């Protein structure tokens, strides 16, 4: 199977990056992680790129050359899919135009509910009965594009923020790879 080349954008821990790298070792998984980009030089997740000999680049998103530099590198590595995995920056219109329907994001709530930050706090405050995660295409609005996959669980009365985080992130480890498979099945 010829695999598509993917780039993962991170800002922090990188557990989704680590998981996607593992999954990409499966013969049938449609992508290889060819590149990792971080906007944060202290992102823990960079270690997964290093450990797996995957090229990685760190760029300051505040630089006026950011888009130019990143777009050049993506082109150089022939990247076909961009996976945002805990990437804490907004993707510019310029970027979205170049990679139409090729940028996906994972979000720790059942979108369209609880877009943005501090999802677990808000989920508890709103006394939701269930929550989960969403993988969606990225558009110009935050946490807004077409949904590819969602996974949910029922919230227990004694669940605290840390429990929601644990359960949500566990679901993410299936949701992200399944979304990637779904994309290449339907395209
Ligand atoms: C995930 O929960 C994801 O949904 C959110 O940020 C977190 C990133 O975790 N966007 P990690 O860096 O992949 O461990």
Coordinates of C-alpha atoms in Angstrom, one line a residue, residues 17-164:
X17 CA 1.3 12.3 17.9
X18 CA 2.9 9.3 19.7
X19 CA -0.3 7.3 19.0
X20 CA -0.4 8.2 15.3
X21 CA 3.2 7.3 14.9
X22 CA 2.5 3.9 16.4
X23 CA -0.6 3.3 14.2
X24 CA 1.3 4.4 11.1
X25 CA 3.5 1.2 11.5
X26 CA 0.4 -0.9 10.6
X27 CA 0.7 -1.9 7.0
X28 CA -2.9 -0.9 6.3
X29 CA -2.8 2.5 7.9
X30 CA -3.1 5.1 5.1
X31 CA -0.5 7.6 6.3
X32 CA 3.1 7.9 7.4
X33 CA 4.1 10.6 9.7
X34 CA 6.7 12.3 7.6
X35 CA 7.1 15.5 9.5
X36 CA 6.3 17.2 12.9
X37 CA 5.9 20.9 13.4
X38 CA 5.8 22.6 16.8
X39 CA 5.2 26.3 17.6
X40 CA 6.7 25.6 21.0
X41 CA 10.3 24.7 21.5
X42 CA 9.5 23.3 24.9
X43 CA 6.8 21.0 23.6
X44 CA 7.3 17.6 25.3
X45 CA 5.9 15.8 22.1
X46 CA 9.1 16.7 20.1
X47 CA 10.7 13.8 21.8
X48 CA 8.4 11.4 19.9
X49 CA 9.7 12.8 16.6
X50 CA 13.3 12.5 17.8
X51 CA 12.8 8.9 19.1
X52 CA 11.3 7.8 15.8
X53 CA 13.7 9.7 13.5
X54 CA 11.0 11.9 12.1
X55 CA 12.1 15.3 10.9
X56 CA 10.8 18.1 13.1
X57 CA 10.8 21.9 12.9
X58 CA 10.0 24.5 15.5
X59 CA 8.7 27.8 14.4
X60 CA 7.6 30.9 16.2
X61 CA 4.0 31.5 15.2
X62 CA 4.4 35.2 16.0
X63 CA 7.0 35.6 13.3
X64 CA 5.8 37.2 10.1
X65 CA 7.6 34.5 8.2
X66 CA 5.8 31.7 9.9
X67 CA 3.3 30.8 7.2
X68 CA 5.9 31.1 4.5
X69 CA 8.4 28.9 6.3
X70 CA 5.9 26.2 7.3
X71 CA 4.2 26.1 3.8
X72 CA 7.7 25.7 2.2
X73 CA 8.5 22.8 4.4
X74 CA 5.2 21.1 3.9
X75 CA 5.7 21.4 0.2
X76 CA 9.3 20.1 0.4
X77 CA 8.1 17.0 2.3
X78 CA 5.1 16.5 -0.1
X79 CA 2.6 16.5 2.8
X80 CA -0.9 15.4 1.9
X81 CA -2.6 15.6 5.3
X82 CA -2.1 17.9 8.3
X83 CA -3.1 16.6 11.7
X84 CA -3.5 19.2 14.4
X85 CA -2.9 17.4 17.7
X86 CA -3.0 19.7 20.6
X87 CA -1.8 22.6 18.4
X88 CA -2.7 25.8 20.1
X89 CA -2.6 28.3 17.2
X90 CA -5.0 29.5 14.7
X91 CA -4.5 28.3 11.1
X92 CA -4.4 31.3 8.7
X93 CA -6.7 31.7 5.7
X94 CA -3.7 31.5 3.4
X95 CA -2.9 28.1 4.9
X96 CA -6.4 26.8 4.7
X97 CA -6.6 27.8 1.0
X98 CA -3.5 25.8 0.2
X99 CA -4.6 22.7 2.1
X100 CA -8.3 22.7 1.5
X101 CA -9.9 19.6 3.1
X102 CA -6.5 18.5 4.1
X103 CA -6.3 19.8 7.7
X104 CA -7.9 18.0 10.5
X105 CA -8.1 18.7 14.2
X106 CA -8.9 16.7 17.4
X107 CA -11.0 18.5 20.0
X108 CA -11.9 17.2 23.5
X109 CA -15.7 17.7 23.4
X110 CA -18.7 16.7 21.4
X111 CA -18.7 19.6 18.9
X112 CA -20.5 21.8 18.3
X113 CA -20.7 21.9 22.1
X114 CA -17.8 23.4 24.0
X115 CA -15.6 24.9 21.3
X116 CA -12.4 26.5 22.6
X117 CA -10.5 26.1 25.8
X118 CA -11.2 24.6 29.2
X119 CA -13.7 22.1 27.9
X120 CA -13.7 19.8 30.9
X121 CA -14.5 22.6 33.4
X122 CA -17.4 23.8 31.2
X123 CA -18.7 20.3 30.6
X124 CA -19.0 19.7 34.4
X125 CA -20.4 23.2 35.0
X126 CA -23.1 22.6 32.5
X127 CA -24.0 19.3 34.1
X128 CA -23.7 17.4 30.8
X129 CA -24.8 13.8 30.7
X130 CA -22.1 12.8 28.2
X131 CA -19.0 14.1 26.6
X132 CA -16.2 12.9 24.4
X133 CA -14.0 13.9 21.5
X134 CA -14.4 15.1 17.9
X135 CA -12.1 14.9 14.9
X136 CA -13.1 17.5 12.3
X137 CA -11.9 19.3 9.2
X138 CA -10.5 22.7 10.0
X139 CA -12.1 25.8 8.6
X140 CA -11.6 29.6 9.3
X141 CA -13.6 29.4 12.5
X142 CA -12.3 27.8 15.7
X143 CA -13.3 24.1 16.3
X144 CA -16.0 24.5 13.6
X145 CA -15.4 22.5 10.4
X146 CA -17.2 19.3 9.1
X147 CA -17.2 16.5 11.7
X148 CA -15.4 13.3 10.6
X149 CA -15.8 11.2 13.7
X150 CA -17.0 11.5 17.3
X151 CA -16.7 9.2 20.3
X152 CA -18.5 9.7 23.6
X153 CA -19.0 8.3 27.1
X154 CA -21.5 8.8 29.9
X155 CA -20.3 11.1 32.7
X156 CA -20.5 9.5 36.2
X157 CA -21.8 11.7 39.1
X158 CA -18.4 11.4 40.8
X159 CA -16.3 12.3 37.7
X160 CA -14.0 15.3 38.2
X161 CA -12.0 17.2 35.5
X162 CA -9.1 14.9 35.7
X163 CA -11.4 11.9 35.1
X164 CA -13.0 13.5 32.1

